[in-house]
mmCIF file of C-alpha atoms in Angstrom:
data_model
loop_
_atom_site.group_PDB
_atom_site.id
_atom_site.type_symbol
_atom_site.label_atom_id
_atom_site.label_comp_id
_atom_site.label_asym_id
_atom_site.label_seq_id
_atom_site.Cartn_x
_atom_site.Cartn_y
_atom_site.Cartn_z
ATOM 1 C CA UNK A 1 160.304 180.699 70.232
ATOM 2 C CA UNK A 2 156.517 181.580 71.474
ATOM 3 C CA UNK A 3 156.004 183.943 69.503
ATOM 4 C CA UNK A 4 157.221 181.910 66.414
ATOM 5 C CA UNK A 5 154.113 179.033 67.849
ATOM 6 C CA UNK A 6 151.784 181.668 67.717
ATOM 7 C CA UNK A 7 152.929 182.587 64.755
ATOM 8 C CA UNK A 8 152.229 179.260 63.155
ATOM 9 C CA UNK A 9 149.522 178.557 65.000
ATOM 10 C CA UNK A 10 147.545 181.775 63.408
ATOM 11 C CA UNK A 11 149.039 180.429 60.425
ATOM 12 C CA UNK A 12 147.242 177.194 60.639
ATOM 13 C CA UNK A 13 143.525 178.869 61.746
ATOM 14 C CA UNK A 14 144.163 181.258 58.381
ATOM 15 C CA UNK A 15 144.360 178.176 55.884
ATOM 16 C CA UNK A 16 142.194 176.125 57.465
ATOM 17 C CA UNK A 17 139.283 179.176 57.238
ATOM 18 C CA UNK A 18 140.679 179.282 53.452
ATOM 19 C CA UNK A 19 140.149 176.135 53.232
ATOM 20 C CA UNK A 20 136.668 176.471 54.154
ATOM 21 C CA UNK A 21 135.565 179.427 52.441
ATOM 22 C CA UNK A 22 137.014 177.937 49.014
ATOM 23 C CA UNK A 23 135.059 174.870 49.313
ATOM 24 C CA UNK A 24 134.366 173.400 45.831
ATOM 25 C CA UNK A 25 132.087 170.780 44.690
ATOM 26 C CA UNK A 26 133.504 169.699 41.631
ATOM 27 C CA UNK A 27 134.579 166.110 41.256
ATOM 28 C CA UNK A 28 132.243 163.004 42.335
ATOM 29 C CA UNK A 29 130.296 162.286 45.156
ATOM 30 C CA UNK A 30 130.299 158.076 45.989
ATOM 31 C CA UNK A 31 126.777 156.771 47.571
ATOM 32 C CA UNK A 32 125.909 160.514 48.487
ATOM 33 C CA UNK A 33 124.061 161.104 51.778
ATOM 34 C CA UNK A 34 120.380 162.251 51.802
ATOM 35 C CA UNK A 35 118.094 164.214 54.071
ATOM 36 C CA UNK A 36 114.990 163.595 52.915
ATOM 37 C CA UNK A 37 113.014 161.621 50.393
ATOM 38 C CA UNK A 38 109.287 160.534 49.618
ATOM 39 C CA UNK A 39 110.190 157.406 47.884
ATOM 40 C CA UNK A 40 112.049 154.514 48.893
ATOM 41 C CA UNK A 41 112.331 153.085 45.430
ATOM 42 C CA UNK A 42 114.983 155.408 43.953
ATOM 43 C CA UNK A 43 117.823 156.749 45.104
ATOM 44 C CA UNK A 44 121.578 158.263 43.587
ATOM 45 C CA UNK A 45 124.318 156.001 43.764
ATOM 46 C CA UNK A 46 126.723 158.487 42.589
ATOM 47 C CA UNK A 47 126.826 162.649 41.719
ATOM 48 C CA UNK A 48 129.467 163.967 39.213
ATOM 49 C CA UNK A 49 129.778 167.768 39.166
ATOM 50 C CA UNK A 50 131.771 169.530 36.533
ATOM 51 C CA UNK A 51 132.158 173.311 34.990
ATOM 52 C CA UNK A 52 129.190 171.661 32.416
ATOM 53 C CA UNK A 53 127.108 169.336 33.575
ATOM 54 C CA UNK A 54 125.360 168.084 36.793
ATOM 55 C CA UNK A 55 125.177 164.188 36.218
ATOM 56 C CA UNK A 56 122.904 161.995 38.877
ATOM 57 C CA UNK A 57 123.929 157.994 38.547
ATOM 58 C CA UNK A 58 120.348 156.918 39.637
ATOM 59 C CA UNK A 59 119.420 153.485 40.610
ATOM 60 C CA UNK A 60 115.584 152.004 40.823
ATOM 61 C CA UNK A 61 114.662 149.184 43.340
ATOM 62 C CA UNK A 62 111.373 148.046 42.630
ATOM 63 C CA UNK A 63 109.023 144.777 42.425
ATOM 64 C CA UNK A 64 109.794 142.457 39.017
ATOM 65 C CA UNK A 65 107.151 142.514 36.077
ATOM 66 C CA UNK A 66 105.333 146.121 37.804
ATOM 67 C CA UNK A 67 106.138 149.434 36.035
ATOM 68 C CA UNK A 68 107.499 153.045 36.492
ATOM 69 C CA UNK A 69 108.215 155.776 35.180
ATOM 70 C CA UNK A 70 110.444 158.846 35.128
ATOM 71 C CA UNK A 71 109.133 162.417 34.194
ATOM 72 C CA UNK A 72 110.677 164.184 31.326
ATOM 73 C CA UNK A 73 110.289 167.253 33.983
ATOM 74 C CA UNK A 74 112.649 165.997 36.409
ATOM 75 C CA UNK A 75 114.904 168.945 38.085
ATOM 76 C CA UNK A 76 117.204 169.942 40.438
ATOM 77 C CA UNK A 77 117.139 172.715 42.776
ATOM 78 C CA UNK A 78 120.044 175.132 44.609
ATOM 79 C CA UNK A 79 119.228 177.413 46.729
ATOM 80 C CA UNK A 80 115.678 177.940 44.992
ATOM 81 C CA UNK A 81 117.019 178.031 41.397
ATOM 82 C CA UNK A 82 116.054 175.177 39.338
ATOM 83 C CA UNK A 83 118.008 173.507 36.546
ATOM 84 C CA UNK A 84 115.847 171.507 34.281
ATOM 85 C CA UNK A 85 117.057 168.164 32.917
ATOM 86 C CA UNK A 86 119.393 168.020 29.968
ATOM 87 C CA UNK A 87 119.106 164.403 29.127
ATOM 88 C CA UNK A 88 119.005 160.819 30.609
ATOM 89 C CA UNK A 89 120.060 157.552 29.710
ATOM 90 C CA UNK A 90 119.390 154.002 30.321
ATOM 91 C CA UNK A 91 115.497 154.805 30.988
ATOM 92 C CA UNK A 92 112.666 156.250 28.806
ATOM 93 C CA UNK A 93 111.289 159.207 30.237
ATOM 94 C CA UNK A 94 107.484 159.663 30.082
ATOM 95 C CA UNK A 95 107.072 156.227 29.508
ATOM 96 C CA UNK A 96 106.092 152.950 31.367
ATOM 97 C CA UNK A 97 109.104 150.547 31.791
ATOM 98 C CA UNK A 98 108.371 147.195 33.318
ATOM 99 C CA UNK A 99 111.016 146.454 35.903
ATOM 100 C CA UNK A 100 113.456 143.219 35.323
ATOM 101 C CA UNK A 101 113.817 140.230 37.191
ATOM 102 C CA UNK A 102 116.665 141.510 39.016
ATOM 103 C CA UNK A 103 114.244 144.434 40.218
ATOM 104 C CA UNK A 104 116.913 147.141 39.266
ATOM 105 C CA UNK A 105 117.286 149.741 36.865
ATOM 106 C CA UNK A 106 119.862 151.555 36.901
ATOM 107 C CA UNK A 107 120.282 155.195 35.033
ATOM 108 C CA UNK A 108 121.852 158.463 34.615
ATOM 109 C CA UNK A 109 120.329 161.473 34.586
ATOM 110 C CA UNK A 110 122.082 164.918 33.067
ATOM 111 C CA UNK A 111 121.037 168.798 34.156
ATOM 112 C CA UNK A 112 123.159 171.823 34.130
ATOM 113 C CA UNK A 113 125.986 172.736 36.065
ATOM 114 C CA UNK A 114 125.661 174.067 39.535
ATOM 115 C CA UNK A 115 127.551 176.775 41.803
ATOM 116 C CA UNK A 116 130.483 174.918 42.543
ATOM 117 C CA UNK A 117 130.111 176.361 46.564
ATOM 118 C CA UNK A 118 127.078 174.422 46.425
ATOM 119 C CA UNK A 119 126.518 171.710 49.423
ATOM 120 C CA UNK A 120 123.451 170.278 48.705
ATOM 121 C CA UNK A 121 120.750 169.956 45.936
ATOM 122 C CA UNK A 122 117.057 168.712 45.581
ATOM 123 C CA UNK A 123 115.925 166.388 43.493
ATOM 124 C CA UNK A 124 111.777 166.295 42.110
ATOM 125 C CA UNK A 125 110.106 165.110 39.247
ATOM 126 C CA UNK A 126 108.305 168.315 38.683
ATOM 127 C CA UNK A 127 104.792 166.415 38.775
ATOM 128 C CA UNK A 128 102.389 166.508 41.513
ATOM 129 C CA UNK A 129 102.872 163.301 43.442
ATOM 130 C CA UNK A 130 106.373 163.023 41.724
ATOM 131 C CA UNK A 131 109.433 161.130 43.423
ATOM 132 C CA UNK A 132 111.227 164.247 45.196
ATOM 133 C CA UNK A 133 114.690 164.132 47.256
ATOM 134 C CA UNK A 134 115.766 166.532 49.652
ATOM 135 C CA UNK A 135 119.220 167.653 50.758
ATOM 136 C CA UNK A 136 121.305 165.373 48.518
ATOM 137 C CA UNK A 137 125.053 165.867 49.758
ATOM 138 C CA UNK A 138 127.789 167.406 47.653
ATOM 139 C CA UNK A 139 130.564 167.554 50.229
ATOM 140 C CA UNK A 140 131.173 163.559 50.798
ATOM 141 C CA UNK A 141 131.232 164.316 54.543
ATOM 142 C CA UNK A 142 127.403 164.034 55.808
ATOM 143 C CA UNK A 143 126.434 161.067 57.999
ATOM 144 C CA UNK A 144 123.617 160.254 59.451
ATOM 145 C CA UNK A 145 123.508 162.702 62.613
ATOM 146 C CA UNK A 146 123.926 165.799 60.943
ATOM 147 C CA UNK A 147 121.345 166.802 61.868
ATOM 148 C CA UNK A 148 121.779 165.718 65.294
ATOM 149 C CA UNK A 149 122.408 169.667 66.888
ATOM 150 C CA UNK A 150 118.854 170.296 65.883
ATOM 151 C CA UNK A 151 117.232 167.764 68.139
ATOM 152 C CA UNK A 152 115.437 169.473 71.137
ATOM 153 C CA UNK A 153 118.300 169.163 73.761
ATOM 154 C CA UNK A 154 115.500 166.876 76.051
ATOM 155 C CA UNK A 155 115.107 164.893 73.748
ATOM 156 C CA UNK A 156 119.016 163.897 73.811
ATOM 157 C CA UNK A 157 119.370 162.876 77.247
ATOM 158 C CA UNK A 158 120.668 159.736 78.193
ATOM 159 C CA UNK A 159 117.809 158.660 80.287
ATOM 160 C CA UNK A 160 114.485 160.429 79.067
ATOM 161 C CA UNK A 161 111.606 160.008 81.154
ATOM 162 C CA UNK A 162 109.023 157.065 79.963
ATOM 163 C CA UNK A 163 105.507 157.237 80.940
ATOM 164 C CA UNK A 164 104.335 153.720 82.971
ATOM 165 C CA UNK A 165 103.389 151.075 79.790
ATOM 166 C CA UNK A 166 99.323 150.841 80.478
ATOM 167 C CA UNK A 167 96.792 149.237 78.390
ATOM 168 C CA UNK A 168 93.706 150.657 77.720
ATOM 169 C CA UNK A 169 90.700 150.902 74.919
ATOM 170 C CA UNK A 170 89.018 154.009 73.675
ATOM 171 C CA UNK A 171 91.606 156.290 75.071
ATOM 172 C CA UNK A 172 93.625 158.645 73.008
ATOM 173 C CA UNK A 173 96.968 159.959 73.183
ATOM 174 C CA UNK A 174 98.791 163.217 71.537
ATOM 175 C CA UNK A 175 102.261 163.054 69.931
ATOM 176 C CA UNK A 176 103.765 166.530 69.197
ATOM 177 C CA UNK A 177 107.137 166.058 66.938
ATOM 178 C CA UNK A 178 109.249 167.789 64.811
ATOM 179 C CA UNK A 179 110.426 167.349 61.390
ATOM 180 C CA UNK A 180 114.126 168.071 61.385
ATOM 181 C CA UNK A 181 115.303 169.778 57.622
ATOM 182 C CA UNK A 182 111.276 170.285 56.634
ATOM 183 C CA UNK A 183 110.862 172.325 53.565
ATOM 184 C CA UNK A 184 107.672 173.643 52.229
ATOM 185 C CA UNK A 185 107.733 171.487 49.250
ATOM 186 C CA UNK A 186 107.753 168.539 51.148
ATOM 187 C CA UNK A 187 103.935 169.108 51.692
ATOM 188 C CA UNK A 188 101.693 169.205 54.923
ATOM 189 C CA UNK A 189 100.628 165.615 54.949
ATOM 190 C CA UNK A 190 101.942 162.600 56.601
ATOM 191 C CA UNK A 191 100.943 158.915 57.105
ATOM 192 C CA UNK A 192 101.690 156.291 60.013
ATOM 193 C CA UNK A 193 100.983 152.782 60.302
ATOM 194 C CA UNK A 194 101.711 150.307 63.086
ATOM 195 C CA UNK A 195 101.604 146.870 63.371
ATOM 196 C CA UNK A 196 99.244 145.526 65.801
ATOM 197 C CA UNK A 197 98.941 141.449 67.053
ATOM 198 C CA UNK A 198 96.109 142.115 64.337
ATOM 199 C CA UNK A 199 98.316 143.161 61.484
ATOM 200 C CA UNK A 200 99.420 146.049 60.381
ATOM 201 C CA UNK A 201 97.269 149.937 60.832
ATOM 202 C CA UNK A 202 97.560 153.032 59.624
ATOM 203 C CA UNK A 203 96.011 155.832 57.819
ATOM 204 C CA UNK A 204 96.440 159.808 56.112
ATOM 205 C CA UNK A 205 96.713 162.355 58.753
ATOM 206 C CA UNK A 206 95.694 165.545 58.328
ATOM 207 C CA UNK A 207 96.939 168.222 56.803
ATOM 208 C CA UNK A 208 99.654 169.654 59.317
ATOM 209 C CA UNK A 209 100.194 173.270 60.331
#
């Protein structure tokens, strides 16, 4: 009888490692989860991934009666091969649309298939100050602390130490932090802002190292 358990039980660790290596994206992705971004006006409310096509449901959230505009270069990126765009529908690209009164547009956008062991994919324009999106899921399983095993094990501790709150006036402070799932593309340059009993602050920093 053990050795039957054991049996099984090496049974069970072979398909479920099967199961893993054989992982296949085709099929659709619902609302998929993503890393990164540098706009907070579009995003994907569904991926469809097939033996011929890549297909990106996109949906724009913008101000009525103001304008934007897609790219005709839009692409997609896996594993630093890109797949241009095959078509879209539902927007002009390379043109000015003038956002509705509802403040939506929504869109799809067609490139070519993918590896179907692919997990994630980037999204850009393809235009200097283009919308980009970073580490779109394909597996339907992301959430928002993927990413949590990267955090600086300090930082995770249930009670971190706080410096004393102090006020003061022509004093300076320095914040060291990390970007968790940084990529090249993303650039070097960041911006803050902060609001004050005097409104809201904030400014370009400089070009990071």
């Amino acid at each position: 009888m053990k050795h039957f358990l054991l049996s099984a039980a090496s049974a069970l660790v072979l398909l479920a490692a099967s199961a893993c290596s054989n992982f296949s994206n085709r099929g659709e992705v619902e609302r998929p989860m993503i890393g990164s971004a540098n706009t907070q006006w579009l995003s994907f409310e569904r991926v469809e991934l097939t033996d011929s096509s890549t297909v990106l449901h996109s949906v724009v959230n913008f101000r009525p009666g103001m304008w934007v505009r897609i790219a005709p270069t839009c692409e997609i990126q896996v594993d630093g091969v890109s797949y241009p765009l095959s078509s879209i529908e539902g927007i002009a690209a390379g043109e000015q649309v003038v956002m509705p009164d509802s403040g939506v547009i929504r869109f799809t956008m067609t490139f070519p298939a993918i590896p179907e062991n692919a997990k994630s994919l980037d999204f850009s324009e393809g235009v200097d100050n283009g919308w980009a999106i970073w580490n779109v899921d394909l597996t339907g399983k992301a959430a928002h602390n993927q990413s949590r095993s990267l955090v600086p094990k300090a930082a995770l501790k249930n009670k971190p130490s706080i410096p004393e709150n102090m006020f003061a006036y022509g004093d300076s402070t320095v914040i060291n932090f990390h970007i968790l799932g940084y990529k090249p593309e993303m650039g070097n340059r960041l911006s803050w802002a902060a609001n004050t009993l005097h409104g809201q602050i904030g400014l370009d920093l400089p070009e990071a190292e």
